[in-house]
Amino acid sequence: MPHPFPQNIALSTSSAVLISEVGPRDGLQSVKATMPTADKKRWITALYDAGVREIEVASFVPARLLPQMADAAEVVRHALGLPGLTVMALVPNARGASAALAAGVHKLTIPVSASAAHSLANVRKTREEMIDEVRRIVELRDSSAPGVAIEAGISTAFGCTLQGLVPEDEVIRVAAQCVAAGVGEVGLSDTTGYANPAQVRRLFKRLRAEIGDRSGAAHMHNTRGLGLANCLAAHDEGVRTFDASLGGLGGCPYAPGASGNVVTEDLVFMFEAMGVATGIDIRKLIAARAPLQAGLPGEPVYGMTPEAGLPRGFAQGMMNV
């Protein structure tokens, strides 16, 4: 019987993706428990030690709404001490952006809903009002911290539990409005796990045709088990940045009981097994689950790769053919 990994060929550096870890923000604000600040720091450091080089570490929102994020500034300060790490924070409005910029983040992410219903539920603004807010955030960045990058994440881009169908023309229109407002990148988010690979290919192709190299990350959820398939479909269309969460922590509150974000460990394994470099040591990444679980005892975590283990003969950093 042939060995499953019979030959190893060194990777080309041109074949690479960026895995952006969103667990410390998207994951933690989606669970009821609040992870102690010290545990957040240990977790972020473990992710960094595994080779993760972009982490969304917090969101700057009122503590009364999300007590899980009350320590955002302190967590950012810790992350800034890790050399070469891009420190990101989510900001829903100019007030949050001001606080994030004061804390020293390298990159802001702004949630902009493609669904009219989700926009009102998520940020209490219409889509048009949110585009105005994006302009205010860009102006604030330009005047106070011009080196900070800004990405808009188009949430509910593939469907919405509140509204149902989200027309693709509206997704592309909102993305173009974000670019016109001054953001550097626009990514697409499958907020409620509605996407399928054909839809992902089609929409990212349209996004790139509309906004060119401003086309950004794929943020996929695994609610219906299609997370990795959707990431691969996005990769086929030229996407090279992928959001993921260690242990699949978090997800959409409108899909209770289902696993949420794409599992970072499974995503890294998929790409590395394909010969696509991530720069992340998968063994150290799996070990980073320990501080996560210590900080959130009893919280369910997901991931087929940590459960099954790495295949016999698997050599990371090599392409198996």
PDB file of C-alpha atoms in Angstrom:
ATOM      1  CA  MET A   1       0.000   0.000   0.000  1.00  0.00           C
ATOM      2  CA  PRO A   2       1.568   3.356  -0.982  1.00  0.00           C
ATOM      3  CA  HIS A   3       2.474   5.773   1.785  1.00  0.00           C
ATOM      4  CA  PRO A   4      -0.011   8.686   1.930  1.00  0.00           C
ATOM      5  CA  PHE A   5       2.880  11.171   1.809  1.00  0.00           C
ATOM      6  CA  PRO A   6       5.407   9.493  -0.510  1.00  0.00           C
ATOM      7  CA  GLN A   7       7.415  12.492  -1.683  1.00  0.00           C
ATOM      8  CA  ASN A   8       8.202  15.914  -0.283  1.00  0.00           C
ATOM      9  CA  ILE A   9       8.960  18.949  -2.403  1.00  0.00           C
ATOM     10  CA  ALA A  10       9.997  22.263  -0.888  1.00  0.00           C
ATOM     11  CA  LEU A  11       7.392  24.991  -1.047  1.00  0.00           C
ATOM     12  CA  SER A  12       7.660  28.009  -3.250  1.00  0.00           C
ATOM     13  CA  THR A  13       7.393  31.228  -1.243  1.00  0.00           C
ATOM     14  CA  SER A  14       4.936  32.506  -3.861  1.00  0.00           C
ATOM     15  CA  SER A  15       2.451  29.870  -2.730  1.00  0.00           C
ATOM     16  CA  ALA A  16       1.292  31.344   0.572  1.00  0.00           C
ATOM     17  CA  VAL A  17      -1.745  32.600   2.432  1.00  0.00           C
ATOM     18  CA  LEU A  18      -2.274  34.793   5.486  1.00  0.00           C
ATOM     19  CA  ILE A  19      -4.384  33.282   8.248  1.00  0.00           C
ATOM     20  CA  SER A  20      -5.886  36.057  10.355  1.00  0.00           C
ATOM     21  CA  GLU A  21      -6.883  34.789  13.800  1.00  0.00           C
ATOM     22  CA  VAL A  22     -10.137  36.327  15.027  1.00  0.00           C
ATOM     23  CA  GLY A  23     -10.828  34.200  18.095  1.00  0.00           C
ATOM     24  CA  PRO A  24      -9.793  36.798  20.694  1.00  0.00           C
ATOM     25  CA  ARG A  25     -12.433  39.133  19.250  1.00  0.00           C
ATOM     26  CA  ASP A  26     -15.082  37.286  17.270  1.00  0.00           C
ATOM     27  CA  GLY A  27     -14.790  34.201  19.426  1.00  0.00           C
ATOM     28  CA  LEU A  28     -14.751  35.792  22.852  1.00  0.00           C
ATOM     29  CA  GLN A  29     -17.559  38.252  22.218  1.00  0.00           C
ATOM     30  CA  SER A  30     -19.775  35.395  21.059  1.00  0.00           C
ATOM     31  CA  VAL A  31     -19.641  33.421  24.312  1.00  0.00           C
ATOM     32  CA  LYS A  32     -21.325  34.239  27.624  1.00  0.00           C
ATOM     33  CA  ALA A  33     -18.253  33.823  29.816  1.00  0.00           C
ATOM     34  CA  THR A  34     -15.580  36.509  30.092  1.00  0.00           C
ATOM     35  CA  MET A  35     -12.010  35.315  29.703  1.00  0.00           C
ATOM     36  CA  PRO A  36      -9.693  36.891  32.303  1.00  0.00           C
ATOM     37  CA  THR A  37      -7.258  39.406  30.831  1.00  0.00           C
ATOM     38  CA  ALA A  38      -4.208  37.391  31.879  1.00  0.00           C
ATOM     39  CA  ASP A  39      -5.552  34.362  30.010  1.00  0.00           C
ATOM     40  CA  LYS A  40      -6.221  36.470  26.924  1.00  0.00           C
ATOM     41  CA  LYS A  41      -2.600  37.592  26.962  1.00  0.00           C
ATOM     42  CA  ARG A  42      -1.310  34.034  27.333  1.00  0.00           C
ATOM     43  CA  TRP A  43      -3.538  32.864  24.501  1.00  0.00           C
ATOM     44  CA  ILE A  44      -2.461  35.644  22.142  1.00  0.00           C
ATOM     45  CA  THR A  45       1.188  34.967  22.970  1.00  0.00           C
ATOM     46  CA  ALA A  46       0.716  31.241  22.264  1.00  0.00           C
ATOM     47  CA  LEU A  47      -0.850  32.059  18.886  1.00  0.00           C
ATOM     48  CA  TYR A  48       2.073  34.363  18.115  1.00  0.00           C
ATOM     49  CA  ASP A  49       4.604  31.714  19.152  1.00  0.00           C
ATOM     50  CA  ALA A  50       2.918  29.321  16.711  1.00  0.00           C
ATOM     51  CA  GLY A  51       3.593  31.760  13.873  1.00  0.00           C
ATOM     52  CA  VAL A  52       0.277  33.606  13.614  1.00  0.00           C
ATOM     53  CA  ARG A  53       1.133  37.106  12.424  1.00  0.00           C
ATOM     54  CA  GLU A  54      -2.249  38.836  12.255  1.00  0.00           C
ATOM     55  CA  ILE A  55      -4.673  38.713  15.174  1.00  0.00           C
ATOM     56  CA  GLU A  56      -7.921  40.575  15.749  1.00  0.00           C
ATOM     57  CA  VAL A  57      -7.398  40.977  19.475  1.00  0.00           C
ATOM     58  CA  ALA A  58     -10.463  42.959  20.574  1.00  0.00           C
ATOM     59  CA  SER A  59     -13.411  45.126  19.645  1.00  0.00           C
ATOM     60  CA  PHE A  60     -13.834  48.645  20.968  1.00  0.00           C
ATOM     61  CA  VAL A  61     -17.441  48.781  22.083  1.00  0.00           C
ATOM     62  CA  PRO A  62     -19.129  49.945  25.312  1.00  0.00           C
ATOM     63  CA  ALA A  63     -18.338  47.584  28.192  1.00  0.00           C
ATOM     64  CA  ARG A  64     -22.004  47.565  29.211  1.00  0.00           C
ATOM     65  CA  LEU A  65     -22.848  45.947  25.888  1.00  0.00           C
ATOM     66  CA  LEU A  66     -19.909  43.547  25.698  1.00  0.00           C
ATOM     67  CA  PRO A  67     -18.168  43.101  29.044  1.00  0.00           C
ATOM     68  CA  GLN A  68     -15.951  40.507  27.348  1.00  0.00           C
ATOM     69  CA  MET A  69     -14.195  43.421  25.618  1.00  0.00           C
ATOM     70  CA  ALA A  70     -13.860  45.787  28.573  1.00  0.00           C
ATOM     71  CA  ASP A  71     -10.083  45.236  28.664  1.00  0.00           C
ATOM     72  CA  ALA A  72      -9.562  45.933  24.948  1.00  0.00           C
ATOM     73  CA  ALA A  73      -6.935  48.660  25.411  1.00  0.00           C
ATOM     74  CA  GLU A  74      -4.881  46.531  27.809  1.00  0.00           C
ATOM     75  CA  VAL A  75      -5.019  43.539  25.484  1.00  0.00           C
ATOM     76  CA  VAL A  76      -3.904  45.721  22.566  1.00  0.00           C
ATOM     77  CA  ARG A  77      -0.948  47.013  24.595  1.00  0.00           C
ATOM     78  CA  HIS A  78       0.154  43.449  25.258  1.00  0.00           C
ATOM     79  CA  ALA A  79      -0.170  42.430  21.610  1.00  0.00           C
ATOM     80  CA  LEU A  80       1.829  45.463  20.482  1.00  0.00           C
ATOM     81  CA  GLY A  81       4.788  44.034  22.389  1.00  0.00           C
ATOM     82  CA  LEU A  82       4.968  41.016  20.052  1.00  0.00           C
ATOM     83  CA  PRO A  83       7.370  41.955  17.200  1.00  0.00           C
ATOM     84  CA  GLY A  84       6.024  41.571  13.681  1.00  0.00           C
ATOM     85  CA  LEU A  85       2.430  40.981  14.748  1.00  0.00           C
ATOM     86  CA  THR A  86      -0.302  42.975  12.995  1.00  0.00           C
ATOM     87  CA  VAL A  87      -2.655  43.978  15.803  1.00  0.00           C
ATOM     88  CA  MET A  88      -6.245  44.428  14.641  1.00  0.00           C
ATOM     89  CA  ALA A  89      -9.424  45.577  16.361  1.00  0.00           C
ATOM     90  CA  LEU A  90     -13.030  45.732  15.259  1.00  0.00           C
ATOM     91  CA  VAL A  91     -14.760  49.098  15.530  1.00  0.00           C
ATOM     92  CA  PRO A  92     -18.455  49.642  14.764  1.00  0.00           C
ATOM     93  CA  ASN A  93     -18.331  53.439  14.855  1.00  0.00           C
ATOM     94  CA  ALA A  94     -16.077  56.498  15.028  1.00  0.00           C
ATOM     95  CA  ARG A  95     -16.091  56.501  18.816  1.00  0.00           C
ATOM     96  CA  GLY A  96     -14.730  52.979  18.894  1.00  0.00           C
ATOM     97  CA  ALA A  97     -12.225  53.853  16.182  1.00  0.00           C
ATOM     98  CA  SER A  98     -10.952  56.788  18.225  1.00  0.00           C
ATOM     99  CA  ALA A  99     -10.342  54.519  21.214  1.00  0.00           C
ATOM    100  CA  ALA A 100      -8.677  51.855  19.067  1.00  0.00           C
ATOM    101  CA  LEU A 101      -6.390  54.386  17.398  1.00  0.00           C
ATOM    102  CA  ALA A 102      -5.460  55.822  20.793  1.00  0.00           C
ATOM    103  CA  ALA A 103      -4.550  52.297  21.924  1.00  0.00           C
ATOM    104  CA  GLY A 104      -2.177  51.975  18.964  1.00  0.00           C
ATOM    105  CA  VAL A 105      -3.706  49.271  16.757  1.00  0.00           C
ATOM    106  CA  HIS A 106      -2.210  48.630  13.343  1.00  0.00           C
ATOM    107  CA  LYS A 107      -5.474  47.892  11.568  1.00  0.00           C
ATOM    108  CA  LEU A 108      -9.175  48.633  12.001  1.00  0.00           C
ATOM    109  CA  THR A 109     -11.932  46.341  10.790  1.00  0.00           C
ATOM    110  CA  ILE A 110     -15.417  47.768  10.306  1.00  0.00           C
ATOM    111  CA  PRO A 111     -18.530  45.571  10.057  1.00  0.00           C
ATOM    112  CA  VAL A 112     -20.830  46.707   7.269  1.00  0.00           C
ATOM    113  CA  SER A 113     -23.920  44.591   6.636  1.00  0.00           C
ATOM    114  CA  ALA A 114     -25.112  43.749   3.161  1.00  0.00           C
ATOM    115  CA  SER A 115     -28.488  42.895   4.696  1.00  0.00           C
ATOM    116  CA  ALA A 116     -30.659  45.865   5.604  1.00  0.00           C
ATOM    117  CA  ALA A 117     -32.267  43.918   8.466  1.00  0.00           C
ATOM    118  CA  HIS A 118     -28.956  42.730   9.911  1.00  0.00           C
ATOM    119  CA  SER A 119     -27.485  46.232   9.779  1.00  0.00           C
ATOM    120  CA  LEU A 120     -30.223  47.556  12.046  1.00  0.00           C
ATOM    121  CA  ALA A 121     -29.928  44.596  14.413  1.00  0.00           C
ATOM    122  CA  ASN A 122     -26.132  44.551  14.569  1.00  0.00           C
ATOM    123  CA  VAL A 123     -25.057  48.214  14.602  1.00  0.00           C
ATOM    124  CA  ARG A 124     -28.426  49.990  14.926  1.00  0.00           C
ATOM    125  CA  LYS A 125     -27.830  51.864  11.691  1.00  0.00           C
ATOM    126  CA  THR A 126     -29.142  51.571   8.170  1.00  0.00           C
ATOM    127  CA  ARG A 127     -26.641  50.542   5.524  1.00  0.00           C
ATOM    128  CA  GLU A 128     -26.504  54.124   4.271  1.00  0.00           C
ATOM    129  CA  GLU A 129     -25.855  55.431   7.782  1.00  0.00           C
ATOM    130  CA  MET A 130     -23.100  52.870   8.200  1.00  0.00           C
ATOM    131  CA  ILE A 131     -21.363  54.023   5.016  1.00  0.00           C
ATOM    132  CA  ASP A 132     -21.438  57.554   6.459  1.00  0.00           C
ATOM    133  CA  GLU A 133     -19.853  56.130   9.624  1.00  0.00           C
ATOM    134  CA  VAL A 134     -17.139  54.490   7.514  1.00  0.00           C
ATOM    135  CA  ARG A 135     -16.332  57.898   6.011  1.00  0.00           C
ATOM    136  CA  ARG A 136     -16.048  59.401   9.496  1.00  0.00           C
ATOM    137  CA  ILE A 137     -13.698  56.626  10.595  1.00  0.00           C
ATOM    138  CA  VAL A 138     -11.521  57.104   7.513  1.00  0.00           C
ATOM    139  CA  GLU A 139     -11.367  60.861   8.142  1.00  0.00           C
ATOM    140  CA  LEU A 140     -10.423  60.229  11.763  1.00  0.00           C
ATOM    141  CA  ARG A 141      -7.693  57.806  10.715  1.00  0.00           C
ATOM    142  CA  ASP A 142      -6.366  60.222   8.091  1.00  0.00           C
ATOM    143  CA  SER A 143      -6.085  63.043  10.602  1.00  0.00           C
ATOM    144  CA  SER A 144      -4.677  61.134  13.590  1.00  0.00           C
ATOM    145  CA  ALA A 145      -2.975  57.914  12.452  1.00  0.00           C
ATOM    146  CA  PRO A 146      -2.523  57.783   8.663  1.00  0.00           C
ATOM    147  CA  GLY A 147      -0.419  54.629   8.840  1.00  0.00           C
ATOM    148  CA  VAL A 148      -3.273  52.527  10.198  1.00  0.00           C
ATOM    149  CA  ALA A 149      -4.974  50.237   7.696  1.00  0.00           C
ATOM    150  CA  ILE A 150      -8.763  49.945   7.433  1.00  0.00           C
ATOM    151  CA  GLU A 151     -10.752  46.985   6.169  1.00  0.00           C
ATOM    152  CA  ALA A 152     -14.509  46.750   5.810  1.00  0.00           C
ATOM    153  CA  GLY A 153     -15.979  43.316   6.355  1.00  0.00           C
ATOM    154  CA  ILE A 154     -19.244  42.892   4.459  1.00  0.00           C
ATOM    155  CA  SER A 155     -21.292  40.795   6.869  1.00  0.00           C
ATOM    156  CA  THR A 156     -24.252  38.655   5.764  1.00  0.00           C
ATOM    157  CA  ALA A 157     -22.767  38.741   2.261  1.00  0.00           C
ATOM    158  CA  PHE A 158     -24.087  35.276   1.453  1.00  0.00           C
ATOM    159  CA  GLY A 159     -27.437  35.339   3.222  1.00  0.00           C
ATOM    160  CA  CYS A 160     -29.110  36.518   6.404  1.00  0.00           C
ATOM    161  CA  THR A 161     -31.149  34.761   9.083  1.00  0.00           C
ATOM    162  CA  LEU A 162     -33.262  37.887   9.533  1.00  0.00           C
ATOM    163  CA  GLN A 163     -33.792  38.858   5.900  1.00  0.00           C
ATOM    164  CA  GLY A 164     -33.126  35.628   4.038  1.00  0.00           C
ATOM    165  CA  LEU A 165     -31.799  36.204   0.530  1.00  0.00           C
ATOM    166  CA  VAL A 166     -29.272  39.019   0.150  1.00  0.00           C
ATOM    167  CA  PRO A 167     -29.059  40.001  -3.536  1.00  0.00           C
ATOM    168  CA  GLU A 168     -25.520  39.810  -4.867  1.00  0.00           C
ATOM    169  CA  ASP A 169     -25.919  43.174  -6.589  1.00  0.00           C
ATOM    170  CA  GLU A 170     -26.459  44.753  -3.170  1.00  0.00           C
ATOM    171  CA  VAL A 171     -23.339  43.078  -1.748  1.00  0.00           C
ATOM    172  CA  ILE A 172     -21.220  44.460  -4.573  1.00  0.00           C
ATOM    173  CA  ARG A 173     -22.847  47.892  -4.297  1.00  0.00           C
ATOM    174  CA  VAL A 174     -22.066  48.101  -0.563  1.00  0.00           C
ATOM    175  CA  ALA A 175     -18.490  46.949  -1.203  1.00  0.00           C
ATOM    176  CA  ALA A 176     -18.000  49.644  -3.839  1.00  0.00           C
ATOM    177  CA  GLN A 177     -19.418  52.265  -1.466  1.00  0.00           C
ATOM    178  CA  CYS A 178     -16.909  51.220   1.188  1.00  0.00           C
ATOM    179  CA  VAL A 179     -14.050  51.655  -1.257  1.00  0.00           C
ATOM    180  CA  ALA A 180     -15.410  55.051  -2.295  1.00  0.00           C
ATOM    181  CA  ALA A 181     -15.498  55.959   1.409  1.00  0.00           C
ATOM    182  CA  GLY A 182     -11.769  55.302   1.633  1.00  0.00           C
ATOM    183  CA  VAL A 183     -11.182  51.826   3.066  1.00  0.00           C
ATOM    184  CA  GLY A 184      -8.131  49.928   1.886  1.00  0.00           C
ATOM    185  CA  GLU A 185      -9.746  46.495   1.633  1.00  0.00           C
ATOM    186  CA  VAL A 186     -13.187  44.929   1.543  1.00  0.00           C
ATOM    187  CA  GLY A 187     -13.713  41.332   2.631  1.00  0.00           C
ATOM    188  CA  LEU A 188     -16.788  39.130   2.486  1.00  0.00           C
ATOM    189  CA  SER A 189     -18.229  37.423   5.555  1.00  0.00           C
ATOM    190  CA  ASP A 190     -20.540  34.407   5.682  1.00  0.00           C
ATOM    191  CA  THR A 191     -21.965  35.591   8.987  1.00  0.00           C
ATOM    192  CA  THR A 192     -24.662  32.949   9.339  1.00  0.00           C
ATOM    193  CA  GLY A 193     -23.158  29.990   7.508  1.00  0.00           C
ATOM    194  CA  TYR A 194     -25.351  30.233   4.410  1.00  0.00           C
ATOM    195  CA  ALA A 195     -22.628  30.148   1.752  1.00  0.00           C
ATOM    196  CA  ASN A 196     -21.796  27.322  -0.633  1.00  0.00           C
ATOM    197  CA  PRO A 197     -18.668  26.991  -2.804  1.00  0.00           C
ATOM    198  CA  ALA A 198     -20.338  27.942  -6.100  1.00  0.00           C
ATOM    199  CA  GLN A 199     -21.755  31.085  -4.503  1.00  0.00           C
ATOM    200  CA  VAL A 200     -18.383  31.933  -2.937  1.00  0.00           C
ATOM    201  CA  ARG A 201     -16.577  31.651  -6.263  1.00  0.00           C
ATOM    202  CA  ARG A 202     -19.191  33.743  -8.014  1.00  0.00           C
ATOM    203  CA  LEU A 203     -19.291  36.531  -5.439  1.00  0.00           C
ATOM    204  CA  PHE A 204     -15.537  36.862  -4.957  1.00  0.00           C
ATOM    205  CA  LYS A 205     -15.114  36.910  -8.739  1.00  0.00           C
ATOM    206  CA  ARG A 206     -17.623  39.770  -8.916  1.00  0.00           C
ATOM    207  CA  LEU A 207     -15.959  41.550  -6.001  1.00  0.00           C
ATOM    208  CA  ARG A 208     -12.546  41.459  -7.675  1.00  0.00           C
ATOM    209  CA  ALA A 209     -14.048  42.633 -10.971  1.00  0.00           C
ATOM    210  CA  GLU A 210     -15.668  45.580  -9.160  1.00  0.00           C
ATOM    211  CA  ILE A 211     -12.907  46.757  -6.793  1.00  0.00           C
ATOM    212  CA  GLY A 212      -9.745  45.049  -8.067  1.00  0.00           C
ATOM    213  CA  ASP A 213      -6.911  44.674  -5.581  1.00  0.00           C
ATOM    214  CA  ARG A 214      -9.030  46.194  -2.807  1.00  0.00           C
ATOM    215  CA  SER A 215     -10.706  42.778  -2.603  1.00  0.00           C
ATOM    216  CA  GLY A 216      -9.857  41.394   0.825  1.00  0.00           C
ATOM    217  CA  ALA A 217     -10.346  38.483   3.186  1.00  0.00           C
ATOM    218  CA  ALA A 218     -12.769  35.581   3.287  1.00  0.00           C
ATOM    219  CA  HIS A 219     -14.477  35.218   6.673  1.00  0.00           C
ATOM    220  CA  MET A 220     -16.289  31.888   6.581  1.00  0.00           C
ATOM    221  CA  HIS A 221     -18.396  30.103   9.169  1.00  0.00           C
ATOM    222  CA  ASN A 222     -18.830  26.373   9.499  1.00  0.00           C
ATOM    223  CA  THR A 223     -22.426  26.332  10.664  1.00  0.00           C
ATOM    224  CA  ARG A 224     -23.484  23.826   7.993  1.00  0.00           C
ATOM    225  CA  GLY A 225     -20.137  22.095   7.582  1.00  0.00           C
ATOM    226  CA  LEU A 226     -19.021  23.963   4.448  1.00  0.00           C
ATOM    227  CA  GLY A 227     -16.442  26.272   6.006  1.00  0.00           C
ATOM    228  CA  LEU A 228     -13.306  24.654   4.566  1.00  0.00           C
ATOM    229  CA  ALA A 229     -14.947  24.028   1.194  1.00  0.00           C
ATOM    230  CA  ASN A 230     -15.894  27.694   1.022  1.00  0.00           C
ATOM    231  CA  CYS A 231     -12.362  28.778   1.938  1.00  0.00           C
ATOM    232  CA  LEU A 232     -10.960  26.579  -0.816  1.00  0.00           C
ATOM    233  CA  ALA A 233     -13.452  28.070  -3.280  1.00  0.00           C
ATOM    234  CA  ALA A 234     -12.332  31.568  -2.260  1.00  0.00           C
ATOM    235  CA  HIS A 235      -8.707  30.533  -2.692  1.00  0.00           C
ATOM    236  CA  ASP A 236      -9.524  29.331  -6.201  1.00  0.00           C
ATOM    237  CA  GLU A 237     -10.715  32.883  -6.949  1.00  0.00           C
ATOM    238  CA  GLY A 238      -7.474  34.463  -5.745  1.00  0.00           C
ATOM    239  CA  VAL A 239      -8.272  35.218  -2.100  1.00  0.00           C
ATOM    240  CA  ARG A 240      -5.113  34.985  -0.008  1.00  0.00           C
ATOM    241  CA  THR A 241      -6.270  36.160   3.435  1.00  0.00           C
ATOM    242  CA  PHE A 242      -8.586  34.020   5.527  1.00  0.00           C
ATOM    243  CA  ASP A 243     -10.151  34.715   8.916  1.00  0.00           C
ATOM    244  CA  ALA A 244     -10.391  31.783  11.302  1.00  0.00           C
ATOM    245  CA  SER A 245     -10.825  31.100  15.002  1.00  0.00           C
ATOM    246  CA  LEU A 246      -8.851  28.663  17.134  1.00  0.00           C
ATOM    247  CA  GLY A 247     -11.119  25.796  18.089  1.00  0.00           C
ATOM    248  CA  GLY A 248     -13.874  27.335  15.946  1.00  0.00           C
ATOM    249  CA  LEU A 249     -14.724  29.557  18.894  1.00  0.00           C
ATOM    250  CA  GLY A 250     -17.595  31.942  18.369  1.00  0.00           C
ATOM    251  CA  GLY A 251     -19.956  32.316  15.463  1.00  0.00           C
ATOM    252  CA  CYS A 252     -23.285  33.910  14.832  1.00  0.00           C
ATOM    253  CA  PRO A 253     -25.699  34.307  17.769  1.00  0.00           C
ATOM    254  CA  TYR A 254     -28.566  33.726  15.316  1.00  0.00           C
ATOM    255  CA  ALA A 255     -27.371  30.141  14.733  1.00  0.00           C
ATOM    256  CA  PRO A 256     -27.288  28.692  18.263  1.00  0.00           C
ATOM    257  CA  GLY A 257     -25.947  25.211  18.829  1.00  0.00           C
ATOM    258  CA  ALA A 258     -23.862  25.163  15.648  1.00  0.00           C
ATOM    259  CA  SER A 259     -20.123  25.466  15.359  1.00  0.00           C
ATOM    260  CA  GLY A 260     -19.209  28.941  14.305  1.00  0.00           C
ATOM    261  CA  ASN A 261     -16.051  30.213  12.689  1.00  0.00           C
ATOM    262  CA  VAL A 262     -13.802  28.109  10.502  1.00  0.00           C
ATOM    263  CA  VAL A 263     -11.388  26.237  12.776  1.00  0.00           C
ATOM    264  CA  THR A 264      -7.898  27.710  12.440  1.00  0.00           C
ATOM    265  CA  GLU A 265      -6.232  24.349  13.033  1.00  0.00           C
ATOM    266  CA  ASP A 266      -8.213  22.635  10.262  1.00  0.00           C
ATOM    267  CA  LEU A 267      -7.671  25.529   7.849  1.00  0.00           C
ATOM    268  CA  VAL A 268      -3.912  25.558   8.432  1.00  0.00           C
ATOM    269  CA  PHE A 269      -3.738  21.793   7.968  1.00  0.00           C
ATOM    270  CA  MET A 270      -5.704  21.954   4.724  1.00  0.00           C
ATOM    271  CA  PHE A 271      -3.456  24.580   3.185  1.00  0.00           C
ATOM    272  CA  GLU A 272      -0.212  23.037   4.420  1.00  0.00           C
ATOM    273  CA  ALA A 273      -1.260  19.592   3.143  1.00  0.00           C
ATOM    274  CA  MET A 274      -1.931  21.224  -0.241  1.00  0.00           C
ATOM    275  CA  GLY A 275       1.519  22.792  -0.286  1.00  0.00           C
ATOM    276  CA  VAL A 276       0.253  26.292   0.453  1.00  0.00           C
ATOM    277  CA  ALA A 277       2.412  27.909   3.114  1.00  0.00           C
ATOM    278  CA  THR A 278       0.775  29.569   6.121  1.00  0.00           C
ATOM    279  CA  GLY A 279       3.880  30.339   8.182  1.00  0.00           C
ATOM    280  CA  ILE A 280       2.143  28.691  11.154  1.00  0.00           C
ATOM    281  CA  ASP A 281       3.542  25.692  13.040  1.00  0.00           C
ATOM    282  CA  ILE A 282       0.480  23.476  13.279  1.00  0.00           C
ATOM    283  CA  ARG A 283       1.763  21.537  16.290  1.00  0.00           C
ATOM    284  CA  LYS A 284       2.314  24.738  18.248  1.00  0.00           C
ATOM    285  CA  LEU A 285      -1.049  25.999  17.014  1.00  0.00           C
ATOM    286  CA  ILE A 286      -2.797  22.944  18.436  1.00  0.00           C
ATOM    287  CA  ALA A 287      -0.906  23.496  21.695  1.00  0.00           C
ATOM    288  CA  ALA A 288      -2.349  27.043  21.791  1.00  0.00           C
ATOM    289  CA  ARG A 289      -5.725  25.475  22.558  1.00  0.00           C
ATOM    290  CA  ALA A 290      -4.507  24.906  26.131  1.00  0.00           C
ATOM    291  CA  PRO A 291      -4.529  28.579  27.211  1.00  0.00           C
ATOM    292  CA  LEU A 292      -7.830  29.069  25.400  1.00  0.00           C
ATOM    293  CA  GLN A 293      -9.447  26.220  27.306  1.00  0.00           C
ATOM    294  CA  ALA A 294      -7.850  27.312  30.574  1.00  0.00           C
ATOM    295  CA  GLY A 295      -9.360  30.769  30.168  1.00  0.00           C
ATOM    296  CA  LEU A 296     -12.801  29.429  29.200  1.00  0.00           C
ATOM    297  CA  PRO A 297     -13.206  26.180  31.130  1.00  0.00           C
ATOM    298  CA  GLY A 298     -16.093  24.111  29.851  1.00  0.00           C
ATOM    299  CA  GLU A 299     -16.578  26.110  26.638  1.00  0.00           C
ATOM    300  CA  PRO A 300     -16.962  23.767  23.624  1.00  0.00           C
ATOM    301  CA  VAL A 301     -14.145  23.876  21.086  1.00  0.00           C
ATOM    302  CA  TYR A 302     -14.123  22.232  17.686  1.00  0.00           C
ATOM    303  CA  GLY A 303     -11.611  20.911  15.194  1.00  0.00           C
ATOM    304  CA  MET A 304     -11.140  17.630  13.376  1.00  0.00           C
ATOM    305  CA  THR A 305      -7.356  17.958  13.052  1.00  0.00           C
ATOM    306  CA  PRO A 306      -6.678  18.286  16.800  1.00  0.00           C
ATOM    307  CA  GLU A 307      -9.045  15.384  17.446  1.00  0.00           C
ATOM    308  CA  ALA A 308      -7.637  13.027  14.814  1.00  0.00           C
ATOM    309  CA  GLY A 309      -4.006  14.113  14.993  1.00  0.00           C
ATOM    310  CA  LEU A 310      -1.668  14.760  12.087  1.00  0.00           C
ATOM    311  CA  PRO A 311      -1.281  12.007   9.481  1.00  0.00           C
ATOM    312  CA  ARG A 312       1.668   9.687   9.781  1.00  0.00           C
ATOM    313  CA  GLY A 313       4.521  11.014   7.681  1.00  0.00           C
ATOM    314  CA  PHE A 314       3.101  14.535   7.470  1.00  0.00           C
ATOM    315  CA  ALA A 315       5.952  17.012   7.123  1.00  0.00           C
ATOM    316  CA  GLN A 316       4.958  20.627   7.481  1.00  0.00           C
ATOM    317  CA  GLY A 317       6.561  23.145   5.173  1.00  0.00           C
ATOM    318  CA  MET A 318       6.762  20.597   2.401  1.00  0.00           C
ATOM    319  CA  MET A 319       4.347  19.869  -0.416  1.00  0.00           C
ATOM    320  CA  ASN A 320       3.071  16.295  -0.388  1.00  0.00           C
ATOM    321  CA  VAL A 321       2.503  14.877  -3.871  1.00  0.00           C
TER     322      VAL A 321
END
